Short mmCIF file of C-alpha atoms and ligand atoms in Angstrom, two decimals:
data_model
loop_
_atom_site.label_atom_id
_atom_site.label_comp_id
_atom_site.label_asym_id
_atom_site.label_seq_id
_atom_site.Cartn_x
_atom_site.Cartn_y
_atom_site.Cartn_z
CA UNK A 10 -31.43 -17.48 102.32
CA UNK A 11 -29.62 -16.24 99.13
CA UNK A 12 -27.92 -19.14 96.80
CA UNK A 13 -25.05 -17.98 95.70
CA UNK A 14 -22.43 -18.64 92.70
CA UNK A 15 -18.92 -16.72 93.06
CA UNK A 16 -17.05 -16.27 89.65
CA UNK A 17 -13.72 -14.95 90.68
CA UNK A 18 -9.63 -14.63 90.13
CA UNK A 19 -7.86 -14.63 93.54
CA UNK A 20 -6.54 -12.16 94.26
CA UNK A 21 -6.23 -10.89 97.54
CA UNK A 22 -9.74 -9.27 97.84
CA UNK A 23 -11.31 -12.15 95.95
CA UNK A 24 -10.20 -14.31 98.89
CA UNK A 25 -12.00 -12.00 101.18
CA UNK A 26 -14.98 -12.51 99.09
CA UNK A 27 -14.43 -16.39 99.21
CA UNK A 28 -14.34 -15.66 103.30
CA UNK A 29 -17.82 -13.59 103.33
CA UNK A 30 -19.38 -16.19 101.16
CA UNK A 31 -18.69 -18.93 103.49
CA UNK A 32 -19.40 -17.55 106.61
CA UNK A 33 -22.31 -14.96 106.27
CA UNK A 34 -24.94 -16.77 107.88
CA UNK A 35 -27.70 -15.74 105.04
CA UNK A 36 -25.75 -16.99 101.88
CA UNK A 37 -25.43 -20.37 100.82
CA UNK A 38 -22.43 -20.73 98.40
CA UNK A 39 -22.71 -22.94 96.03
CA UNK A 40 -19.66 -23.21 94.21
CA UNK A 41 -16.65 -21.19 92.49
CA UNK A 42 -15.74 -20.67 89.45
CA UNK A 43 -12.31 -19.00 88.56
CA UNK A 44 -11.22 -16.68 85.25
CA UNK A 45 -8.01 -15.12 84.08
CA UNK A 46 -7.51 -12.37 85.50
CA UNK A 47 -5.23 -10.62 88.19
CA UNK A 48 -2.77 -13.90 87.23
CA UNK A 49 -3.19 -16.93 85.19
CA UNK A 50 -6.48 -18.98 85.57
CA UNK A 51 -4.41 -21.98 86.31
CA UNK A 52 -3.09 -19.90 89.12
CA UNK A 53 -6.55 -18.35 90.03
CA UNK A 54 -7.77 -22.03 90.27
CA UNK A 55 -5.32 -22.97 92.61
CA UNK A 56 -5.62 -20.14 94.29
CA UNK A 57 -9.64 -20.26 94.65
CA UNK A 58 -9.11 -23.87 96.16
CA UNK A 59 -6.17 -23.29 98.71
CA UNK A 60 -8.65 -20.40 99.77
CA UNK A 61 -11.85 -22.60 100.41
CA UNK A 62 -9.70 -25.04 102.05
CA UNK A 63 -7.78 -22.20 104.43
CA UNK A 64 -11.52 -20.66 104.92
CA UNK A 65 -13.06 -24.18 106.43
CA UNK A 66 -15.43 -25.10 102.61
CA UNK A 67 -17.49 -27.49 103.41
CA UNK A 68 -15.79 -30.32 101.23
CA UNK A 69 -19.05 -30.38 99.06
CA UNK A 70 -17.94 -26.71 97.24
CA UNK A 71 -15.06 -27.07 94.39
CA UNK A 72 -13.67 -24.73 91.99
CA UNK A 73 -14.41 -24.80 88.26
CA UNK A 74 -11.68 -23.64 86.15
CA UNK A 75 -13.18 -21.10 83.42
CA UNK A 76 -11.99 -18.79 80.72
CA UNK A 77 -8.09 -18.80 80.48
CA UNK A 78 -8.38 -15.87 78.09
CA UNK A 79 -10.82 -12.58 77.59
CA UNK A 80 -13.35 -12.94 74.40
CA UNK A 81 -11.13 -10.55 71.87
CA UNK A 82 -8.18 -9.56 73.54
CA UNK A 83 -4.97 -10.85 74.83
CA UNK A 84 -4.59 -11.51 79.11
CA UNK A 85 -3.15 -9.09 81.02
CA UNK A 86 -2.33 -10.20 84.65
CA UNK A 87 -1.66 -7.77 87.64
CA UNK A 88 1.33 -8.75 89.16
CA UNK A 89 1.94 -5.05 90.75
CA UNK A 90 -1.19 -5.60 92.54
CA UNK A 91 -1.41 -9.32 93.88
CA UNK A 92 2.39 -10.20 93.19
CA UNK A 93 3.47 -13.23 92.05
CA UNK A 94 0.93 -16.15 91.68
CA UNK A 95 -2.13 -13.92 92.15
CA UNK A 96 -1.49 -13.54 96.39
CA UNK A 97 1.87 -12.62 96.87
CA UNK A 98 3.01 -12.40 100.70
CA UNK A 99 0.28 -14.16 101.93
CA UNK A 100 1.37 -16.57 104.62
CA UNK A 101 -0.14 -19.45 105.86
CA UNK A 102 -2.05 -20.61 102.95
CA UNK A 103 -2.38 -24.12 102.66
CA UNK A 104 -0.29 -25.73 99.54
CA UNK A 105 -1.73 -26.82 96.40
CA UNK A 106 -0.62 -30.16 96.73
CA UNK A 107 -2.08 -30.57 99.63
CA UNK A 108 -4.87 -33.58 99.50
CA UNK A 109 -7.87 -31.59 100.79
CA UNK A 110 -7.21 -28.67 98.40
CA UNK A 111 -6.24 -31.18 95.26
CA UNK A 112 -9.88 -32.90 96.50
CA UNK A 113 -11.49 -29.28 95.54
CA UNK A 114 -10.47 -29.48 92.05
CA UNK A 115 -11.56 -31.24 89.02
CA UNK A 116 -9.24 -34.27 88.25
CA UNK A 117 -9.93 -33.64 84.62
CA UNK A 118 -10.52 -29.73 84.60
CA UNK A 119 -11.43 -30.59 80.80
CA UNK A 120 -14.28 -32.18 82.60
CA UNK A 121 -15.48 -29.54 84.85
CA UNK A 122 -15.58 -26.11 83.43
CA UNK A 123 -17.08 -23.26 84.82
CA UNK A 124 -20.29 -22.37 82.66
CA UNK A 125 -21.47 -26.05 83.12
CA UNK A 126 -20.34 -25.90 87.33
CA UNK A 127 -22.32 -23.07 86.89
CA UNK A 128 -25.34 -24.27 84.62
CA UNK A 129 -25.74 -27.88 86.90
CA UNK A 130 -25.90 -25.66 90.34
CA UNK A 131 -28.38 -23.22 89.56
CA UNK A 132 -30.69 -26.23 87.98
CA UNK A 133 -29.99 -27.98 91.33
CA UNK A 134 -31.63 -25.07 92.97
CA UNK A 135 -33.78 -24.36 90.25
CA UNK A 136 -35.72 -27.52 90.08
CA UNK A 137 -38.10 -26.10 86.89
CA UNK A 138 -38.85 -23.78 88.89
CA UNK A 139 -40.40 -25.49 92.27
CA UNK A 140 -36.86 -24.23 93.80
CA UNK A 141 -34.79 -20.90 94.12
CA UNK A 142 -33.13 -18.68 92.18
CA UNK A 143 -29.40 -18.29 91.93
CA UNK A 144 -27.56 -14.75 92.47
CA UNK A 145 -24.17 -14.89 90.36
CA UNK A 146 -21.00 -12.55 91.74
CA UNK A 147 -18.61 -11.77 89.89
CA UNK A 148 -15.28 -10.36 91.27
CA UNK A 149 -13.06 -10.65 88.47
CA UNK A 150 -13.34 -10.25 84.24
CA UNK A 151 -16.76 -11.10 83.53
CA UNK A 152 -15.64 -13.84 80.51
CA UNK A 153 -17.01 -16.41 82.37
CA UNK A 154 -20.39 -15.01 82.63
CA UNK A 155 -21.08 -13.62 79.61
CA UNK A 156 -20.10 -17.14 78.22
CA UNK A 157 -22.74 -18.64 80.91
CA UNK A 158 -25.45 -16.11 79.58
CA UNK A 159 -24.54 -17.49 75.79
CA UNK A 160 -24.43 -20.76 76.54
CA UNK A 161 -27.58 -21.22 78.57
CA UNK A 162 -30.37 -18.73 78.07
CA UNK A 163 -32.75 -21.25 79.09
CA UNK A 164 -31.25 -20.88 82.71
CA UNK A 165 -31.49 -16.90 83.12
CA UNK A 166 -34.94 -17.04 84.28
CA UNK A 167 -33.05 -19.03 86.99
CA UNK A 168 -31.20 -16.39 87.59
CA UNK A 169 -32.03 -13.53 90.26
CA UNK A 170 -29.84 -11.18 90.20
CA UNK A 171 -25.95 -10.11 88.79
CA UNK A 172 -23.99 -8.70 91.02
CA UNK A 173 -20.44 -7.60 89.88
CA UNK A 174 -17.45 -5.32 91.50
CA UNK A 175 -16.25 -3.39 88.30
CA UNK A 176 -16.45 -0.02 86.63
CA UNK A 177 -16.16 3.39 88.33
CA UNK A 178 -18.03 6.41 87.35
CA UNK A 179 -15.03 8.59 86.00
CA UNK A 180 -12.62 6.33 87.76
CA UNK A 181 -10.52 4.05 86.50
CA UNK A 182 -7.80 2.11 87.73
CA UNK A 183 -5.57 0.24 85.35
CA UNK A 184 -5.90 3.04 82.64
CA UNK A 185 -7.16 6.63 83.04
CA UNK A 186 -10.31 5.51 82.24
CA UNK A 187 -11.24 1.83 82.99
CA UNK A 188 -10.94 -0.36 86.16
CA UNK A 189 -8.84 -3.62 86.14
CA UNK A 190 -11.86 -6.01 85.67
CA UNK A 191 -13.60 -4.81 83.17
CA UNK A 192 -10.99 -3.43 81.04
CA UNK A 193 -9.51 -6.99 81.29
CA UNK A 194 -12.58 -8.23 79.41
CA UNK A 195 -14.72 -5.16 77.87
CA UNK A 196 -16.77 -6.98 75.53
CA UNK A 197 -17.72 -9.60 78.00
CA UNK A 198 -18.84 -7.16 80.43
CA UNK A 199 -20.89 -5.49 77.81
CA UNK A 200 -22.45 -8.64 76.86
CA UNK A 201 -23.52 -8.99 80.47
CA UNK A 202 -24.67 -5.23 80.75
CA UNK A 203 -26.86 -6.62 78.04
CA UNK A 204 -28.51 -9.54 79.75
CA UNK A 205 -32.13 -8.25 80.89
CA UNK A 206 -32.07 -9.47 84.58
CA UNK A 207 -31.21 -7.20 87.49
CA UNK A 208 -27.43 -6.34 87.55
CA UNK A 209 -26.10 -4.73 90.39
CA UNK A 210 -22.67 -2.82 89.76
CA UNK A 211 -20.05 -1.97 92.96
CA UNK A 212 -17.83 0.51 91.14
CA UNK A 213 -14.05 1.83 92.03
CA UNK A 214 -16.18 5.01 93.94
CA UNK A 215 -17.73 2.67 96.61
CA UNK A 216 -14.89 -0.18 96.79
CA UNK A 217 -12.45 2.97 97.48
CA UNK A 218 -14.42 3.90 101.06
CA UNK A 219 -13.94 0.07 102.15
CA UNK A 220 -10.40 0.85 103.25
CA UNK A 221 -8.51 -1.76 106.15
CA UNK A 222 -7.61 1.26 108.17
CA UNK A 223 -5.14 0.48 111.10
CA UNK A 224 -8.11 0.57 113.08
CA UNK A 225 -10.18 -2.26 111.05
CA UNK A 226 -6.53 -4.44 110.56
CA UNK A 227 -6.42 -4.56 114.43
CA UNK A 228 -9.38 -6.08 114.74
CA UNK A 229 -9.06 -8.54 112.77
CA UNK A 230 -6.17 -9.95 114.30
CA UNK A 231 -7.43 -9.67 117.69
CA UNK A 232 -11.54 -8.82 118.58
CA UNK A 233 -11.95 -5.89 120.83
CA UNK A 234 -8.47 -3.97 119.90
CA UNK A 235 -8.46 -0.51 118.32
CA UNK A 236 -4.99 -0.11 117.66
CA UNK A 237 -5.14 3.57 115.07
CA UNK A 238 -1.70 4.88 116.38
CA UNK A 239 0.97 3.95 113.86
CA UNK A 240 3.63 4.18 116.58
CA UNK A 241 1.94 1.88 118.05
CA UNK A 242 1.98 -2.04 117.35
CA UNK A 243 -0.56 -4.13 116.06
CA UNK A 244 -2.08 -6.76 118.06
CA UNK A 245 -0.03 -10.53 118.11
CA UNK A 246 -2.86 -13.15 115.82
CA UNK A 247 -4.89 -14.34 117.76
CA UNK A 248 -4.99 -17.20 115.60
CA UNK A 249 -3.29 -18.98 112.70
CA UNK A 250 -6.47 -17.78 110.12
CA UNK A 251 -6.21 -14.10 111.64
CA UNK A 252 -2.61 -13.45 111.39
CA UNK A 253 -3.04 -15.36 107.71
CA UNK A 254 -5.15 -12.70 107.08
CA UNK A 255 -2.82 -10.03 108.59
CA UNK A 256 -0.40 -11.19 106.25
CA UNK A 257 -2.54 -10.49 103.59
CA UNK A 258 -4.00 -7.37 104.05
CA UNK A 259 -0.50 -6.23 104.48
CA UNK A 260 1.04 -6.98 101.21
CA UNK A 261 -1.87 -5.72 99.98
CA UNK A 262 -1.45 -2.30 101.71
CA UNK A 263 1.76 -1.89 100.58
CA UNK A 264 0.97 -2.52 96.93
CA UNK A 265 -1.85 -0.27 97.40
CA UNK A 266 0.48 2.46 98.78
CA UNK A 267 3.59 1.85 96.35
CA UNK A 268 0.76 2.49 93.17
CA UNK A 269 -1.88 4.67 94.29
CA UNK A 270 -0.50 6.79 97.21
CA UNK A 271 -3.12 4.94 99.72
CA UNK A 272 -1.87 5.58 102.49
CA UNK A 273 -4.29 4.46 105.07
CA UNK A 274 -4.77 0.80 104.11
CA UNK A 275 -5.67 -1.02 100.99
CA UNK A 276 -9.44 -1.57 99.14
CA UNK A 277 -10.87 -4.82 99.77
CA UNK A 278 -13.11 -4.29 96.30
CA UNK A 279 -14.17 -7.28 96.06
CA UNK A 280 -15.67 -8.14 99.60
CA UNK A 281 -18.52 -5.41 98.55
CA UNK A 282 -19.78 -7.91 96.28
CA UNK A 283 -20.71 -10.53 98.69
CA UNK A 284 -21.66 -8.28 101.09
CA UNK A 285 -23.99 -6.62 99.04
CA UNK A 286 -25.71 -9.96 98.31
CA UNK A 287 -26.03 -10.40 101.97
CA UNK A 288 -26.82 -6.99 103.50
CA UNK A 289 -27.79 -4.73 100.19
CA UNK A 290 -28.95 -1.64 102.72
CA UNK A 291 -25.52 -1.27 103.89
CA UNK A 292 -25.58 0.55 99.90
CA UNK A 293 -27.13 3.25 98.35
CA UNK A 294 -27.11 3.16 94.86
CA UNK A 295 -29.78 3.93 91.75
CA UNK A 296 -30.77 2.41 88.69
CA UNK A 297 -28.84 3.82 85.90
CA UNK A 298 -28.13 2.95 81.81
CA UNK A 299 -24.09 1.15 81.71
CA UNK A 300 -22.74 0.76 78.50
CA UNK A 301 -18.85 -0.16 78.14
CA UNK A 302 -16.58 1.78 75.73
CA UNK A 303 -15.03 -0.64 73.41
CA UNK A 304 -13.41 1.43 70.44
CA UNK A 305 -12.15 4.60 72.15
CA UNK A 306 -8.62 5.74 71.68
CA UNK A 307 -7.85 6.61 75.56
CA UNK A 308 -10.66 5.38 76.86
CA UNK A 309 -11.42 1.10 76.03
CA UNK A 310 -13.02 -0.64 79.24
CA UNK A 311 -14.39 2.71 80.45
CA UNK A 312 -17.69 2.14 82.29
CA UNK A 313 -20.00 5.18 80.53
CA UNK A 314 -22.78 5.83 82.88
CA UNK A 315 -25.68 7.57 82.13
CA UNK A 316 -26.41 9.90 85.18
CA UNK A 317 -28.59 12.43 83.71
CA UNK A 318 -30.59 9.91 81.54
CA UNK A 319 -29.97 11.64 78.28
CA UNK A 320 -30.23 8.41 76.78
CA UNK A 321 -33.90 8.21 78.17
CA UNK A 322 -33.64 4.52 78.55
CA UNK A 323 -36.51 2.27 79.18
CA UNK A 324 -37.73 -0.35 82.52
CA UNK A 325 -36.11 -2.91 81.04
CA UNK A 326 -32.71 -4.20 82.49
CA UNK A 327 -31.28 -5.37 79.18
CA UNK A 328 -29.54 -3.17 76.14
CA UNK A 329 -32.32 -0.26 75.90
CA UNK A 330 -32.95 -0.25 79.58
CA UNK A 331 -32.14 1.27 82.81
CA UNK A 332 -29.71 -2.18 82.95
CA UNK A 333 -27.97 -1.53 86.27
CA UNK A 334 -28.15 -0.54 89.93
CA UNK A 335 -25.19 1.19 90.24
CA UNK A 336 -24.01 1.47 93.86
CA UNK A 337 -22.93 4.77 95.42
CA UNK A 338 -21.82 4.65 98.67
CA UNK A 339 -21.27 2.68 101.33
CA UNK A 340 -22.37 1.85 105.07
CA UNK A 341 -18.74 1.24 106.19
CA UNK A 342 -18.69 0.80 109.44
CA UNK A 343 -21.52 -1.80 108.87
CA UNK A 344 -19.63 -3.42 106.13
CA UNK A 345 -16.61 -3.92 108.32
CA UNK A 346 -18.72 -5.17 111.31
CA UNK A 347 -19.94 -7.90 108.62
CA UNK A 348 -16.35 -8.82 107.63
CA UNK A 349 -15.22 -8.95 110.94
CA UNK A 350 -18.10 -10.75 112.17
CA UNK A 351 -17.22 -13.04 109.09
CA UNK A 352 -13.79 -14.20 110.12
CA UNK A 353 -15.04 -14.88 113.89
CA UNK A 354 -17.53 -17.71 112.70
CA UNK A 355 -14.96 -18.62 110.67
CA UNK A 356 -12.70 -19.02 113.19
CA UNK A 357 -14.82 -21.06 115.41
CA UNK A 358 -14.98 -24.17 112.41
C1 BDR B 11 -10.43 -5.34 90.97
O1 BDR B 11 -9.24 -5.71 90.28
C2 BDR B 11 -8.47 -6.59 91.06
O2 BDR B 11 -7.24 -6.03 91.36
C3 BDR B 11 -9.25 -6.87 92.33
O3 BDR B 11 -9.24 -8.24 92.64
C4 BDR B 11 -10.63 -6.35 92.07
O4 BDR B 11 -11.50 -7.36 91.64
C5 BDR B 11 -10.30 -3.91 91.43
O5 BDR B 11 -10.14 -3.07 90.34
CA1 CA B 12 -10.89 -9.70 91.72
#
């Protein structure tokens, strides 16, 4: 069993990653904590809780509103991406005034912040040491984390492993050089390069093979179908969550199409995370030197990796060190077995 803590800004792929959390039968979640980042935290905390309401949370897992701003730099949001309010055209999500989803947040969020959510859960787990250690995910700007890291050194060793969708190696996304999350938040993604524990990094070059083909969008509204034909028409839901889901993969799709010229389905980035926790052979990867460029001209959020160790870093997984596994490809037809597998147990709360 791995415990598991999921910072995150929803997003449409975030929410998948709330999904695989829930309902991978290995991973315990233990919470959520949400960040500024492709909207407004407010709306990401919202968002995060609608989510593990729509997704059947047991009632004991609540959100904890974090960072509402990067370390240095002003918020940008990415309305192009997940429309308005962080998931744009998603249907079926429950409202945020409903009760149950109200229930997930803090009454005071002044109260219940998320490097303290974070801190209490992995001490609950912890126990001195008698207990488990905690992996943290990360799907969106790492500010949260890197403030967790600051914060509370005395709960690394607590701490098992990072594991963080971010970065590309030469690929960027939101500038010709850097992907969305960490160029949201550069210098708190270097300060967590810097923490010496096991990080694990799913860049733009692996998330960009998990694509919702036709093929994979059919099945997940209806089991069994194999619908690849675009003259031919998706299955009919066979439930409320699956055609919720339908809804979203869709609008994410088209987004995905209208910017990037993907035409046969959209990235569900973040998913890798969780799924990686849960299944890491499905990846191939290999221990590599990160460091994030901070000052360049063209170039700020860029993740630099060190492929041909010139740097001749050391063992260690903090700033000298070989500080990152950084995943390379991707078992994809075993990663979409997992989701889909995912949204049936799901469906069966
Ligand atoms: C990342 O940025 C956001 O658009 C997604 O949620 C994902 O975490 C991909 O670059
Ligand atoms: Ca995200």
């Amino acid at each position: 069993m791995r415990y598991v803590w999921l910072d995150c800004d929803p997003g449409h792929d975030d929410a998948t990653a709330i999904l695989l959390a829930l309902h991978i039968p290995n991973i315990t979640l233990l919470g959520v904590s949400t960040v500024h980042g492709n909207t407004s935290a407010d709306d990401t905390m919202k968002n995060a809780a609608r989510c593990l309401h729509a997704f059947a949370a047991p009632n004991s897992i609540k959100v904890y509103p974090g960072a509402t701003q990067p370390l240095l730099r002003p918020a940008r949001f990415d309305p192009e991406i997940h429309g308005v309010g962080g998931l744009g055209g998603v249907e079926g999500l429950p409202s945020v005034e409903l009760e149950e989803v109200r229930a997930r947040l803090p009454s005071d969020p002044a109260t219940a912040r998320a490097v303290e959510g974070m801190a209490t859960a992995i001490r609950g787990v912890w126990k001195d040491g008698t207990g488990s250690k905690v992996v943290l995910v990360s799907s969106g700007p790492m500010t949260n984390i890197a403030l967790f890291s600051c914060v509370h050194p005395e709960l690394l060793e607590a701490v098992e492993e990072i594991v963080f969708m971010g970065g590309g190696v030469g690929l960027g996304n939101r500038s010709s050089a850097a992907e969305f999350n960490i160029l949201c938040d550069p210098e708190a993604a270097q300060i967590v390069l810097n923490i010496p524990l096991k990080k694990t990094m799913i860049p733009l070059n692996v998330t960009h093979t998990a694509i919702v083909t036709r093929k994979w969008h059919s099945k997940v509204l209806r089991p069994g179908s194999a619908v690849t034909d675009p003259a031919q028409p998706l299955p009919a839901p066979q439930s409320a969550l699956r055609r919720m889901l339908s809804t979203l993969l869709s609008f994410f799709a088209d987004a995905y199409k209208a910017v990037f010229g993907f035409v046969d389905g959209p990235p569900i980035h973040d998913a890798l995370t969780i799924a990686y926790v849960a299944r890491s052979e499905l990846f191939a990867g290999r221990r590599l030197h990160v460091d994030v460029e901070l000052t360049g001209a063209h170039t700020v959020g860029e993740t630099v990796v060190d492929l041909w160790d010139y740097l001749k870093a050391d063992d260690t997984w903090g700033r000298t060190g070989k500080n990152c596994i950084v995943t390379e490809s991707l078992n994809v037809d075993g990663f979409f077995e997992l989701f889909l597998d995912a949204i049936a147990r799901c469906d069966k709360v």
